[in-house]
Amino acid sequence: GAGVSQSPSNKVTEKGKDVELRCDPISGHTALYWYRQSLGQGLEFLIYFQGNSAPDKSGLPSDRFSAERTGGSVSTLTIQRTQQEDSAVYLCASSLGQVNTEAFFGQGTRLTVV
Amino acid sequence: KQEVTQIPAALSVPEGENLVLNCSFTDSAIYNLQWFRQDPGKGLTSLLLIQSSQREQTSGRLNASLDKSSGRSTLYIAASQPGDSATYLCAVITGGGNKLTFGTGTQLKVEL
């Protein structure tokens, strides 16, 4: 596709349920990032994938959060046993992977836990 | 640990004014710096990327400068328009990892 695509755009879930958020990066981009933006807050790094290397998971806030990237393309962020504090906009970005290349973001998934 | 600060947090200007947004970072060992804009309820749109070896980049009415040794970047917007109203974010990639570290943003409002 022309840009980074995220789905769903909005998700409302009940506390305690599991959710999956999807990210389709720009074709050919080897690097993929997940960030979280809570209301009125800055962007919080969650996880980074680069090619076939082990992902940088240093930003995942708890073991309820996990992410995978299949075939070096599509990524899924899974949140288990959702809590109200998980409510936020989850943003995905991709880039060509070299440190001097531009990162492009999707429109985000707004997650609301009720 | 890299920390990125943006000043001011909010700015309101009349249409037509030239303005400067500031970004500072604590670790000067960066690979690049990127400026984004974010409209309410939307994702981030990339505006300009400055590599560590560059001093500035221009795109239309936007000009971004980078002083790596002093840990500062500025985004200059010429002849501001109401459509420029958005939150502007700067982000850096620092050696030792490829993740972008973001500032908290400057919320810009350009009034008619």
mmCIF file with all atom_site columns, C-alpha atoms in Angstrom:
data_model
loop_
_atom_site.group_PDB
_atom_site.id
_atom_site.type_symbol
_atom_site.label_atom_id
_atom_site.label_alt_id
_atom_site.label_comp_id
_atom_site.label_asym_id
_atom_site.label_entity_id
_atom_site.label_seq_id
_atom_site.pdbx_PDB_ins_code
_atom_site.Cartn_x
_atom_site.Cartn_y
_atom_site.Cartn_z
_atom_site.occupancy
_atom_site.B_iso_or_equiv
_atom_site.pdbx_formal_charge
_atom_site.auth_seq_id
_atom_site.auth_comp_id
_atom_site.auth_asym_id
_atom_site.auth_atom_id
_atom_site.pdbx_PDB_model_num
ATOM 1   C CA . GLY A 1 1   ? 0.000   0.000   0.000  1.00 0.00 ? 1   GLY A CA 1
ATOM 2   C CA . ALA A 1 2   ? 0.860   3.659   -0.216 1.00 0.00 ? 2   ALA A CA 1
ATOM 3   C CA . GLY A 1 3   ? 1.237   4.162   3.514  1.00 0.00 ? 3   GLY A CA 1
ATOM 4   C CA . VAL A 1 4   ? 1.223   2.424   6.885  1.00 0.00 ? 4   VAL A CA 1
ATOM 5   C CA . SER A 1 5   ? -2.179  0.899   7.506  1.00 0.00 ? 5   SER A CA 1
ATOM 6   C CA . GLN A 1 6   ? -3.585  0.109   10.951 1.00 0.00 ? 6   GLN A CA 1
ATOM 7   C CA . SER A 1 7   ? -6.721  -1.736  11.897 1.00 0.00 ? 7   SER A CA 1
ATOM 8   C CA . PRO A 1 8   ? -9.108  -1.358  13.492 1.00 0.00 ? 8   PRO A CA 1
ATOM 9   C CA . SER A 1 9   ? -9.184  2.435   13.667 1.00 0.00 ? 9   SER A CA 1
ATOM 10  C CA . ASN A 1 10  ? -11.243 2.256   16.842 1.00 0.00 ? 10  ASN A CA 1
ATOM 11  C CA . LYS A 1 11  ? -11.714 -0.542  19.360 1.00 0.00 ? 11  LYS A CA 1
ATOM 12  C CA . VAL A 1 12  ? -13.864 -0.590  22.464 1.00 0.00 ? 12  VAL A CA 1
ATOM 13  C CA . THR A 1 13  ? -13.373 -3.581  24.709 1.00 0.00 ? 13  THR A CA 1
ATOM 14  C CA . GLU A 1 14  ? -14.413 -4.703  28.142 1.00 0.00 ? 14  GLU A CA 1
ATOM 15  C CA . LYS A 1 15  ? -11.892 -4.828  30.947 1.00 0.00 ? 15  LYS A CA 1
ATOM 16  C CA . GLY A 1 16  ? -10.270 -8.244  31.097 1.00 0.00 ? 16  GLY A CA 1
ATOM 17  C CA . LYS A 1 17  ? -10.700 -9.098  27.427 1.00 0.00 ? 17  LYS A CA 1
ATOM 18  C CA . ASP A 1 18  ? -7.802  -9.637  25.024 1.00 0.00 ? 18  ASP A CA 1
ATOM 19  C CA . VAL A 1 19  ? -7.334  -7.393  21.974 1.00 0.00 ? 19  VAL A CA 1
ATOM 20  C CA . GLU A 1 20  ? -5.249  -7.603  18.816 1.00 0.00 ? 20  GLU A CA 1
ATOM 21  C CA . LEU A 1 21  ? -4.136  -4.552  16.875 1.00 0.00 ? 21  LEU A CA 1
ATOM 22  C CA . ARG A 1 22  ? -2.808  -4.892  13.363 1.00 0.00 ? 22  ARG A CA 1
ATOM 23  C CA . CYS A 1 23  ? -0.192  -2.927  11.425 1.00 0.00 ? 23  CYS A CA 1
ATOM 24  C CA . ASP A 1 24  ? 0.610   -3.232  7.703  1.00 0.00 ? 24  ASP A CA 1
ATOM 25  C CA . PRO A 1 25  ? 3.884   -1.390  7.045  1.00 0.00 ? 25  PRO A CA 1
ATOM 26  C CA . ILE A 1 26  ? 4.926   0.223   3.794  1.00 0.00 ? 26  ILE A CA 1
ATOM 27  C CA . SER A 1 27  ? 6.056   -2.441  1.337  1.00 0.00 ? 27  SER A CA 1
ATOM 28  C CA . GLY A 1 28  ? 9.810   -2.974  1.506  1.00 0.00 ? 28  GLY A CA 1
ATOM 29  C CA . HIS A 1 29  ? 10.229  -1.370  4.927  1.00 0.00 ? 29  HIS A CA 1
ATOM 30  C CA . THR A 1 30  ? 12.257  -3.633  7.173  1.00 0.00 ? 30  THR A CA 1
ATOM 31  C CA . ALA A 1 31  ? 11.869  -1.628  10.385 1.00 0.00 ? 31  ALA A CA 1
ATOM 32  C CA . LEU A 1 32  ? 8.580   -1.472  12.289 1.00 0.00 ? 32  LEU A CA 1
ATOM 33  C CA . TYR A 1 33  ? 7.781   0.393   15.508 1.00 0.00 ? 33  TYR A CA 1
ATOM 34  C CA . TRP A 1 34  ? 4.855   0.415   17.928 1.00 0.00 ? 34  TRP A CA 1
ATOM 35  C CA . TYR A 1 35  ? 4.186   3.453   20.111 1.00 0.00 ? 35  TYR A CA 1
ATOM 36  C CA . ARG A 1 36  ? 1.436   4.359   22.558 1.00 0.00 ? 36  ARG A CA 1
ATOM 37  C CA . GLN A 1 37  ? -0.024  7.809   23.093 1.00 0.00 ? 37  GLN A CA 1
ATOM 38  C CA . SER A 1 38  ? -2.213  8.292   26.144 1.00 0.00 ? 38  SER A CA 1
ATOM 39  C CA . LEU A 1 39  ? -4.541  11.276  26.425 1.00 0.00 ? 39  LEU A CA 1
ATOM 40  C CA . GLY A 1 40  ? -2.487  14.442  26.795 1.00 0.00 ? 40  GLY A CA 1
ATOM 41  C CA . GLN A 1 41  ? 0.762   12.489  26.954 1.00 0.00 ? 41  GLN A CA 1
ATOM 42  C CA . GLY A 1 42  ? 3.743   12.103  24.695 1.00 0.00 ? 42  GLY A CA 1
ATOM 43  C CA . LEU A 1 43  ? 4.585   9.103   22.561 1.00 0.00 ? 43  LEU A CA 1
ATOM 44  C CA . GLU A 1 44  ? 5.751   6.084   24.526 1.00 0.00 ? 44  GLU A CA 1
ATOM 45  C CA . PHE A 1 45  ? 7.941   3.536   22.746 1.00 0.00 ? 45  PHE A CA 1
ATOM 46  C CA . LEU A 1 46  ? 6.706   -0.044  23.002 1.00 0.00 ? 46  LEU A CA 1
ATOM 47  C CA . ILE A 1 47  ? 8.605   -2.338  20.638 1.00 0.00 ? 47  ILE A CA 1
ATOM 48  C CA . TYR A 1 48  ? 10.849  -2.226  17.546 1.00 0.00 ? 48  TYR A CA 1
ATOM 49  C CA . PHE A 1 49  ? 11.377  -4.871  14.848 1.00 0.00 ? 49  PHE A CA 1
ATOM 50  C CA . GLN A 1 50  ? 14.280  -4.757  12.378 1.00 0.00 ? 50  GLN A CA 1
ATOM 51  C CA . GLY A 1 51  ? 14.448  -7.449  9.717  1.00 0.00 ? 51  GLY A CA 1
ATOM 52  C CA . ASN A 1 52  ? 15.199  -10.851 11.189 1.00 0.00 ? 52  ASN A CA 1
ATOM 53  C CA . SER A 1 53  ? 16.898  -9.479  14.314 1.00 0.00 ? 53  SER A CA 1
ATOM 54  C CA . ALA A 1 54  ? 15.488  -10.055 17.768 1.00 0.00 ? 54  ALA A CA 1
ATOM 55  C CA . PRO A 1 55  ? 12.980  -7.278  18.505 1.00 0.00 ? 55  PRO A CA 1
ATOM 56  C CA . ASP A 1 56  ? 13.696  -4.529  21.020 1.00 0.00 ? 56  ASP A CA 1
ATOM 57  C CA . LYS A 1 57  ? 10.937  -5.127  23.561 1.00 0.00 ? 57  LYS A CA 1
ATOM 58  C CA . SER A 1 58  ? 12.310  -2.742  26.155 1.00 0.00 ? 58  SER A CA 1
ATOM 59  C CA . GLY A 1 59  ? 9.260   -0.462  26.071 1.00 0.00 ? 59  GLY A CA 1
ATOM 60  C CA . LEU A 1 60  ? 6.537   -3.046  26.688 1.00 0.00 ? 60  LEU A CA 1
ATOM 61  C CA . PRO A 1 61  ? 4.891   -1.953  29.968 1.00 0.00 ? 61  PRO A CA 1
ATOM 62  C CA . SER A 1 62  ? 3.983   -5.411  31.267 1.00 0.00 ? 62  SER A CA 1
ATOM 63  C CA . ASP A 1 63  ? 3.889   -9.070  30.303 1.00 0.00 ? 63  ASP A CA 1
ATOM 64  C CA . ARG A 1 64  ? 0.285   -8.571  29.195 1.00 0.00 ? 64  ARG A CA 1
ATOM 65  C CA . PHE A 1 65  ? 1.696   -6.890  26.098 1.00 0.00 ? 65  PHE A CA 1
ATOM 66  C CA . SER A 1 66  ? 3.266   -8.824  23.250 1.00 0.00 ? 66  SER A CA 1
ATOM 67  C CA . ALA A 1 67  ? 3.887   -8.291  19.557 1.00 0.00 ? 67  ALA A CA 1
ATOM 68  C CA . GLU A 1 68  ? 4.909   -10.364 16.625 1.00 0.00 ? 68  GLU A CA 1
ATOM 69  C CA . ARG A 1 69  ? 5.831   -9.690  13.062 1.00 0.00 ? 69  ARG A CA 1
ATOM 70  C CA . THR A 1 70  ? 5.119   -12.449 10.595 1.00 0.00 ? 70  THR A CA 1
ATOM 71  C CA . GLY A 1 71  ? 7.168   -12.863 7.430  1.00 0.00 ? 71  GLY A CA 1
ATOM 72  C CA . GLY A 1 72  ? 8.898   -9.556  8.050  1.00 0.00 ? 72  GLY A CA 1
ATOM 73  C CA . SER A 1 73  ? 5.781   -7.638  7.117  1.00 0.00 ? 73  SER A CA 1
ATOM 74  C CA . VAL A 1 74  ? 2.488   -7.450  9.038  1.00 0.00 ? 74  VAL A CA 1
ATOM 75  C CA . SER A 1 75  ? 2.711   -6.954  12.799 1.00 0.00 ? 75  SER A CA 1
ATOM 76  C CA . THR A 1 76  ? 0.173   -7.696  15.511 1.00 0.00 ? 76  THR A CA 1
ATOM 77  C CA . LEU A 1 77  ? 0.222   -6.099  18.965 1.00 0.00 ? 77  LEU A CA 1
ATOM 78  C CA . THR A 1 78  ? -1.678  -8.178  21.507 1.00 0.00 ? 78  THR A CA 1
ATOM 79  C CA . ILE A 1 79  ? -2.853  -6.931  24.876 1.00 0.00 ? 79  ILE A CA 1
ATOM 80  C CA . GLN A 1 80  ? -4.120  -9.618  27.222 1.00 0.00 ? 80  GLN A CA 1
ATOM 81  C CA . ARG A 1 81  ? -6.537  -9.038  30.100 1.00 0.00 ? 81  ARG A CA 1
ATOM 82  C CA . THR A 1 82  ? -6.975  -5.382  29.200 1.00 0.00 ? 82  THR A CA 1
ATOM 83  C CA . GLN A 1 83  ? -7.090  -2.764  31.936 1.00 0.00 ? 83  GLN A CA 1
ATOM 84  C CA . GLN A 1 84  ? -8.563  0.738   31.840 1.00 0.00 ? 84  GLN A CA 1
ATOM 85  C CA . GLU A 1 85  ? -5.069  2.252   31.894 1.00 0.00 ? 85  GLU A CA 1
ATOM 86  C CA . ASP A 1 86  ? -4.413  0.534   28.550 1.00 0.00 ? 86  ASP A CA 1
ATOM 87  C CA . SER A 1 87  ? -6.814  3.003   26.923 1.00 0.00 ? 87  SER A CA 1
ATOM 88  C CA . ALA A 1 88  ? -4.746  5.017   24.459 1.00 0.00 ? 88  ALA A CA 1
ATOM 89  C CA . VAL A 1 89  ? -3.974  5.492   20.780 1.00 0.00 ? 89  VAL A CA 1
ATOM 90  C CA . TYR A 1 90  ? -1.594  2.830   19.519 1.00 0.00 ? 90  TYR A CA 1
ATOM 91  C CA . LEU A 1 91  ? 0.564   4.029   16.650 1.00 0.00 ? 91  LEU A CA 1
ATOM 92  C CA . CYS A 1 92  ? 2.628   1.970   14.251 1.00 0.00 ? 92  CYS A CA 1
ATOM 93  C CA . ALA A 1 93  ? 5.467   3.267   12.081 1.00 0.00 ? 93  ALA A CA 1
ATOM 94  C CA . SER A 1 94  ? 7.798   1.775   9.504  1.00 0.00 ? 94  SER A CA 1
ATOM 95  C CA . SER A 1 95  ? 11.031  2.777   7.804  1.00 0.00 ? 95  SER A CA 1
ATOM 96  C CA . LEU A 1 96  ? 13.641  1.385   5.455  1.00 0.00 ? 96  LEU A CA 1
ATOM 97  C CA . GLY A 1 97  ? 15.634  0.399   8.512  1.00 0.00 ? 97  GLY A CA 1
ATOM 98  C CA . GLN A 1 98  ? 18.826  2.378   8.157  1.00 0.00 ? 98  GLN A CA 1
ATOM 99  C CA . VAL A 1 99  ? 19.299  4.934   10.901 1.00 0.00 ? 99  VAL A CA 1
ATOM 100 C CA . ASN A 1 100 ? 19.173  7.863   8.494  1.00 0.00 ? 100 ASN A CA 1
ATOM 101 C CA . THR A 1 101 ? 15.853  7.048   6.914  1.00 0.00 ? 101 THR A CA 1
ATOM 102 C CA . GLU A 1 102 ? 12.476  8.598   7.514  1.00 0.00 ? 102 GLU A CA 1
ATOM 103 C CA . ALA A 1 103 ? 9.829   6.916   9.660  1.00 0.00 ? 103 ALA A CA 1
ATOM 104 C CA . PHE A 1 104 ? 6.219   6.949   8.482  1.00 0.00 ? 104 PHE A CA 1
ATOM 105 C CA . PHE A 1 105 ? 3.286   6.516   10.830 1.00 0.00 ? 105 PHE A CA 1
ATOM 106 C CA . GLY A 1 106 ? -0.147  5.020   10.436 1.00 0.00 ? 106 GLY A CA 1
ATOM 107 C CA . GLN A 1 107 ? -3.326  6.714   11.610 1.00 0.00 ? 107 GLN A CA 1
ATOM 108 C CA . GLY A 1 108 ? -3.392  4.713   14.808 1.00 0.00 ? 108 GLY A CA 1
ATOM 109 C CA . THR A 1 109 ? -5.864  2.526   16.657 1.00 0.00 ? 109 THR A CA 1
ATOM 110 C CA . ARG A 1 110 ? -7.826  4.221   19.421 1.00 0.00 ? 110 ARG A CA 1
ATOM 111 C CA . LEU A 1 111 ? -8.366  1.642   22.159 1.00 0.00 ? 111 LEU A CA 1
ATOM 112 C CA . THR A 1 112 ? -10.944 2.258   24.851 1.00 0.00 ? 112 THR A CA 1
ATOM 113 C CA . VAL A 1 113 ? -11.238 -0.193  27.731 1.00 0.00 ? 113 VAL A CA 1
ATOM 114 C CA . VAL A 1 114 ? -14.540 0.088   29.596 1.00 0.00 ? 114 VAL A CA 1
ATOM 115 C CA . LYS B 2 1   ? 19.112  8.168   28.558 1.00 0.00 ? 1   LYS B CA 1
ATOM 116 C CA . GLN B 2 2   ? 18.063  10.504  25.779 1.00 0.00 ? 2   GLN B CA 1
ATOM 117 C CA . GLU B 2 3   ? 15.567  13.180  26.770 1.00 0.00 ? 3   GLU B CA 1
ATOM 118 C CA . VAL B 2 4   ? 13.890  15.489  24.269 1.00 0.00 ? 4   VAL B CA 1
ATOM 119 C CA . THR B 2 5   ? 12.275  18.768  25.260 1.00 0.00 ? 5   THR B CA 1
ATOM 120 C CA . GLN B 2 6   ? 10.142  21.114  23.187 1.00 0.00 ? 6   GLN B CA 1
ATOM 121 C CA . ILE B 2 7   ? 9.516   24.733  23.958 1.00 0.00 ? 7   ILE B CA 1
ATOM 122 C CA . PRO B 2 8   ? 7.019   26.326  24.005 1.00 0.00 ? 8   PRO B CA 1
ATOM 123 C CA . ALA B 2 9   ? 4.380   23.745  24.910 1.00 0.00 ? 9   ALA B CA 1
ATOM 124 C CA . ALA B 2 10  ? 1.743   25.880  23.223 1.00 0.00 ? 10  ALA B CA 1
ATOM 125 C CA . LEU B 2 11  ? 1.808   28.845  20.882 1.00 0.00 ? 11  LEU B CA 1
ATOM 126 C CA . SER B 2 12  ? -0.899  31.040  19.390 1.00 0.00 ? 12  SER B CA 1
ATOM 127 C CA . VAL B 2 13  ? -0.064  33.449  16.569 1.00 0.00 ? 13  VAL B CA 1
ATOM 128 C CA . PRO B 2 14  ? -1.990  35.525  14.036 1.00 0.00 ? 14  PRO B CA 1
ATOM 129 C CA . GLU B 2 15  ? -2.051  34.395  10.446 1.00 0.00 ? 15  GLU B CA 1
ATOM 130 C CA . GLY B 2 16  ? 0.938   35.518  8.403  1.00 0.00 ? 16  GLY B CA 1
ATOM 131 C CA . GLU B 2 17  ? 3.484   35.509  11.199 1.00 0.00 ? 17  GLU B CA 1
ATOM 132 C CA . ASN B 2 18  ? 6.797   33.718  10.928 1.00 0.00 ? 18  ASN B CA 1
ATOM 133 C CA . LEU B 2 19  ? 7.472   31.490  13.894 1.00 0.00 ? 19  LEU B CA 1
ATOM 134 C CA . VAL B 2 20  ? 10.101  29.225  15.428 1.00 0.00 ? 20  VAL B CA 1
ATOM 135 C CA . LEU B 2 21  ? 9.568   26.010  17.347 1.00 0.00 ? 21  LEU B CA 1
ATOM 136 C CA . ASN B 2 22  ? 12.386  24.674  19.493 1.00 0.00 ? 22  ASN B CA 1
ATOM 137 C CA . CYS B 2 23  ? 13.577  21.159  20.230 1.00 0.00 ? 23  CYS B CA 1
ATOM 138 C CA . SER B 2 24  ? 16.471  20.210  22.496 1.00 0.00 ? 24  SER B CA 1
ATOM 139 C CA . PHE B 2 25  ? 18.003  16.841  23.278 1.00 0.00 ? 25  PHE B CA 1
ATOM 140 C CA . THR B 2 26  ? 20.408  15.757  26.010 1.00 0.00 ? 26  THR B CA 1
ATOM 141 C CA . ASP B 2 27  ? 22.543  13.197  24.130 1.00 0.00 ? 27  ASP B CA 1
ATOM 142 C CA . SER B 2 28  ? 24.196  14.712  21.070 1.00 0.00 ? 28  SER B CA 1
ATOM 143 C CA . ALA B 2 29  ? 25.139  11.289  19.630 1.00 0.00 ? 29  ALA B CA 1
ATOM 144 C CA . ILE B 2 30  ? 22.129  11.214  17.331 1.00 0.00 ? 30  ILE B CA 1
ATOM 145 C CA . TYR B 2 31  ? 21.822  9.664   13.896 1.00 0.00 ? 31  TYR B CA 1
ATOM 146 C CA . ASN B 2 32  ? 19.014  11.905  12.751 1.00 0.00 ? 32  ASN B CA 1
ATOM 147 C CA . LEU B 2 33  ? 16.227  14.205  13.864 1.00 0.00 ? 33  LEU B CA 1
ATOM 148 C CA . GLN B 2 34  ? 12.740  14.172  12.407 1.00 0.00 ? 34  GLN B CA 1
ATOM 149 C CA . TRP B 2 35  ? 9.938   16.729  12.681 1.00 0.00 ? 35  TRP B CA 1
ATOM 150 C CA . PHE B 2 36  ? 6.310   15.607  12.564 1.00 0.00 ? 36  PHE B CA 1
ATOM 151 C CA . ARG B 2 37  ? 2.912   17.226  12.789 1.00 0.00 ? 37  ARG B CA 1
ATOM 152 C CA . GLN B 2 38  ? -0.097  15.646  14.404 1.00 0.00 ? 38  GLN B CA 1
ATOM 153 C CA . ASP B 2 39  ? -3.638  16.819  13.793 1.00 0.00 ? 39  ASP B CA 1
ATOM 154 C CA . PRO B 2 40  ? -6.255  16.093  16.484 1.00 0.00 ? 40  PRO B CA 1
ATOM 155 C CA . GLY B 2 41  ? -7.294  12.448  16.466 1.00 0.00 ? 41  GLY B CA 1
ATOM 156 C CA . LYS B 2 42  ? -4.855  11.602  13.697 1.00 0.00 ? 42  LYS B CA 1
ATOM 157 C CA . GLY B 2 43  ? -1.509  9.891   13.265 1.00 0.00 ? 43  GLY B CA 1
ATOM 158 C CA . LEU B 2 44  ? 1.806   11.613  12.688 1.00 0.00 ? 44  LEU B CA 1
ATOM 159 C CA . THR B 2 45  ? 2.783   13.178  9.373  1.00 0.00 ? 45  THR B CA 1
ATOM 160 C CA . SER B 2 46  ? 6.482   13.424  8.640  1.00 0.00 ? 46  SER B CA 1
ATOM 161 C CA . LEU B 2 47  ? 7.606   16.947  7.762  1.00 0.00 ? 47  LEU B CA 1
ATOM 162 C CA . LEU B 2 48  ? 11.388  16.922  7.577  1.00 0.00 ? 48  LEU B CA 1
ATOM 163 C CA . LEU B 2 49  ? 14.270  14.569  8.322  1.00 0.00 ? 49  LEU B CA 1
ATOM 164 C CA . ILE B 2 50  ? 17.710  15.989  9.110  1.00 0.00 ? 50  ILE B CA 1
ATOM 165 C CA . GLN B 2 51  ? 20.600  13.572  9.142  1.00 0.00 ? 51  GLN B CA 1
ATOM 166 C CA . SER B 2 52  ? 23.310  14.089  11.736 1.00 0.00 ? 52  SER B CA 1
ATOM 167 C CA . SER B 2 53  ? 25.769  15.360  9.111  1.00 0.00 ? 53  SER B CA 1
ATOM 168 C CA . GLN B 2 54  ? 23.348  18.026  7.874  1.00 0.00 ? 54  GLN B CA 1
ATOM 169 C CA . ARG B 2 55  ? 22.730  21.508  9.238  1.00 0.00 ? 55  ARG B CA 1
ATOM 170 C CA . GLU B 2 56  ? 19.301  22.181  7.752  1.00 0.00 ? 56  GLU B CA 1
ATOM 171 C CA . GLN B 2 57  ? 16.495  20.946  5.538  1.00 0.00 ? 57  GLN B CA 1
ATOM 172 C CA . THR B 2 58  ? 13.805  22.890  3.732  1.00 0.00 ? 58  THR B CA 1
ATOM 173 C CA . SER B 2 59  ? 10.393  21.933  2.455  1.00 0.00 ? 59  SER B CA 1
ATOM 174 C CA . GLY B 2 60  ? 8.134   24.691  1.176  1.00 0.00 ? 60  GLY B CA 1
ATOM 175 C CA . ARG B 2 61  ? 7.479   27.157  4.003  1.00 0.00 ? 61  ARG B CA 1
ATOM 176 C CA . LEU B 2 62  ? 9.265   24.928  6.512  1.00 0.00 ? 62  LEU B CA 1
ATOM 177 C CA . ASN B 2 63  ? 12.941  25.068  7.402  1.00 0.00 ? 63  ASN B CA 1
ATOM 178 C CA . ALA B 2 64  ? 14.521  22.872  10.038 1.00 0.00 ? 64  ALA B CA 1
ATOM 179 C CA . SER B 2 65  ? 17.992  23.427  11.414 1.00 0.00 ? 65  SER B CA 1
ATOM 180 C CA . LEU B 2 66  ? 20.178  21.167  13.504 1.00 0.00 ? 66  LEU B CA 1
ATOM 181 C CA . ASP B 2 67  ? 23.018  22.078  15.863 1.00 0.00 ? 67  ASP B CA 1
ATOM 182 C CA . LYS B 2 68  ? 24.075  18.641  16.995 1.00 0.00 ? 68  LYS B CA 1
ATOM 183 C CA . SER B 2 69  ? 26.884  19.739  19.292 1.00 0.00 ? 69  SER B CA 1
ATOM 184 C CA . SER B 2 70  ? 24.582  21.956  21.339 1.00 0.00 ? 70  SER B CA 1
ATOM 185 C CA . GLY B 2 71  ? 21.706  19.486  21.204 1.00 0.00 ? 71  GLY B CA 1
ATOM 186 C CA . ARG B 2 72  ? 19.219  21.768  19.502 1.00 0.00 ? 72  ARG B CA 1
ATOM 187 C CA . SER B 2 73  ? 16.953  21.920  16.493 1.00 0.00 ? 73  SER B CA 1
ATOM 188 C CA . THR B 2 74  ? 14.536  24.589  15.349 1.00 0.00 ? 74  THR B CA 1
ATOM 189 C CA . LEU B 2 75  ? 11.586  24.408  12.988 1.00 0.00 ? 75  LEU B CA 1
ATOM 190 C CA . TYR B 2 76  ? 10.906  27.688  11.227 1.00 0.00 ? 76  TYR B CA 1
ATOM 191 C CA . ILE B 2 77  ? 7.476   28.189  9.681  1.00 0.00 ? 77  ILE B CA 1
ATOM 192 C CA . ALA B 2 78  ? 7.182   31.124  7.308  1.00 0.00 ? 78  ALA B CA 1
ATOM 193 C CA . ALA B 2 79  ? 3.966   33.039  6.667  1.00 0.00 ? 79  ALA B CA 1
ATOM 194 C CA . SER B 2 80  ? 1.860   30.863  8.948  1.00 0.00 ? 80  SER B CA 1
ATOM 195 C CA . GLN B 2 81  ? -1.664  29.835  7.902  1.00 0.00 ? 81  GLN B CA 1
ATOM 196 C CA . PRO B 2 82  ? -4.641  28.503  9.868  1.00 0.00 ? 82  PRO B CA 1
ATOM 197 C CA . GLY B 2 83  ? -4.024  25.112  8.232  1.00 0.00 ? 83  GLY B CA 1
ATOM 198 C CA . ASP B 2 84  ? -0.690  24.975  10.045 1.00 0.00 ? 84  ASP B CA 1
ATOM 199 C CA . SER B 2 85  ? -2.561  24.581  13.343 1.00 0.00 ? 85  SER B CA 1
ATOM 200 C CA . ALA B 2 86  ? -1.498  21.239  14.803 1.00 0.00 ? 86  ALA B CA 1
ATOM 201 C CA . THR B 2 87  ? 0.862   19.711  17.339 1.00 0.00 ? 87  THR B CA 1
ATOM 202 C CA . TYR B 2 88  ? 4.464   19.631  16.174 1.00 0.00 ? 88  TYR B CA 1
ATOM 203 C CA . LEU B 2 89  ? 6.731   16.870  17.445 1.00 0.00 ? 89  LEU B CA 1
ATOM 204 C CA . CYS B 2 90  ? 10.443  16.345  17.101 1.00 0.00 ? 90  CYS B CA 1
ATOM 205 C CA . ALA B 2 91  ? 12.091  12.956  17.493 1.00 0.00 ? 91  ALA B CA 1
ATOM 206 C CA . VAL B 2 92  ? 15.662  11.691  17.460 1.00 0.00 ? 92  VAL B CA 1
ATOM 207 C CA . ILE B 2 93  ? 17.340  8.380   16.823 1.00 0.00 ? 93  ILE B CA 1
ATOM 208 C CA . THR B 2 94  ? 20.291  7.950   19.153 1.00 0.00 ? 94  THR B CA 1
ATOM 209 C CA . GLY B 2 95  ? 23.234  5.601   18.847 1.00 0.00 ? 95  GLY B CA 1
ATOM 210 C CA . GLY B 2 96  ? 22.787  2.253   20.544 1.00 0.00 ? 96  GLY B CA 1
ATOM 211 C CA . GLY B 2 97  ? 19.290  1.676   19.292 1.00 0.00 ? 97  GLY B CA 1
ATOM 212 C CA . ASN B 2 98  ? 17.024  2.622   16.462 1.00 0.00 ? 98  ASN B CA 1
ATOM 213 C CA . LYS B 2 99  ? 13.977  3.720   18.345 1.00 0.00 ? 99  LYS B CA 1
ATOM 214 C CA . LEU B 2 100 ? 12.720  7.273   17.974 1.00 0.00 ? 100 LEU B CA 1
ATOM 215 C CA . THR B 2 101 ? 12.648  9.290   21.163 1.00 0.00 ? 101 THR B CA 1
ATOM 216 C CA . PHE B 2 102 ? 9.970   11.971  21.019 1.00 0.00 ? 102 PHE B CA 1
ATOM 217 C CA . GLY B 2 103 ? 9.576   15.360  22.585 1.00 0.00 ? 103 GLY B CA 1
ATOM 218 C CA . THR B 2 104 ? 6.249   16.294  24.202 1.00 0.00 ? 104 THR B CA 1
ATOM 219 C CA . GLY B 2 105 ? 5.312   18.574  21.349 1.00 0.00 ? 105 GLY B CA 1
ATOM 220 C CA . THR B 2 106 ? 4.327   22.177  20.692 1.00 0.00 ? 106 THR B CA 1
ATOM 221 C CA . GLN B 2 107 ? 0.633   22.826  20.128 1.00 0.00 ? 107 GLN B CA 1
ATOM 222 C CA . LEU B 2 108 ? 0.353   25.563  17.517 1.00 0.00 ? 108 LEU B CA 1
ATOM 223 C CA . LYS B 2 109 ? -2.736  27.595  16.782 1.00 0.00 ? 109 LYS B CA 1
ATOM 224 C CA . VAL B 2 110 ? -2.728  30.051  13.892 1.00 0.00 ? 110 VAL B CA 1
ATOM 225 C CA . GLU B 2 111 ? -5.645  32.450  14.115 1.00 0.00 ? 111 GLU B CA 1
ATOM 226 C CA . LEU B 2 112 ? -7.364  34.392  11.362 1.00 0.00 ? 112 LEU B CA 1
#
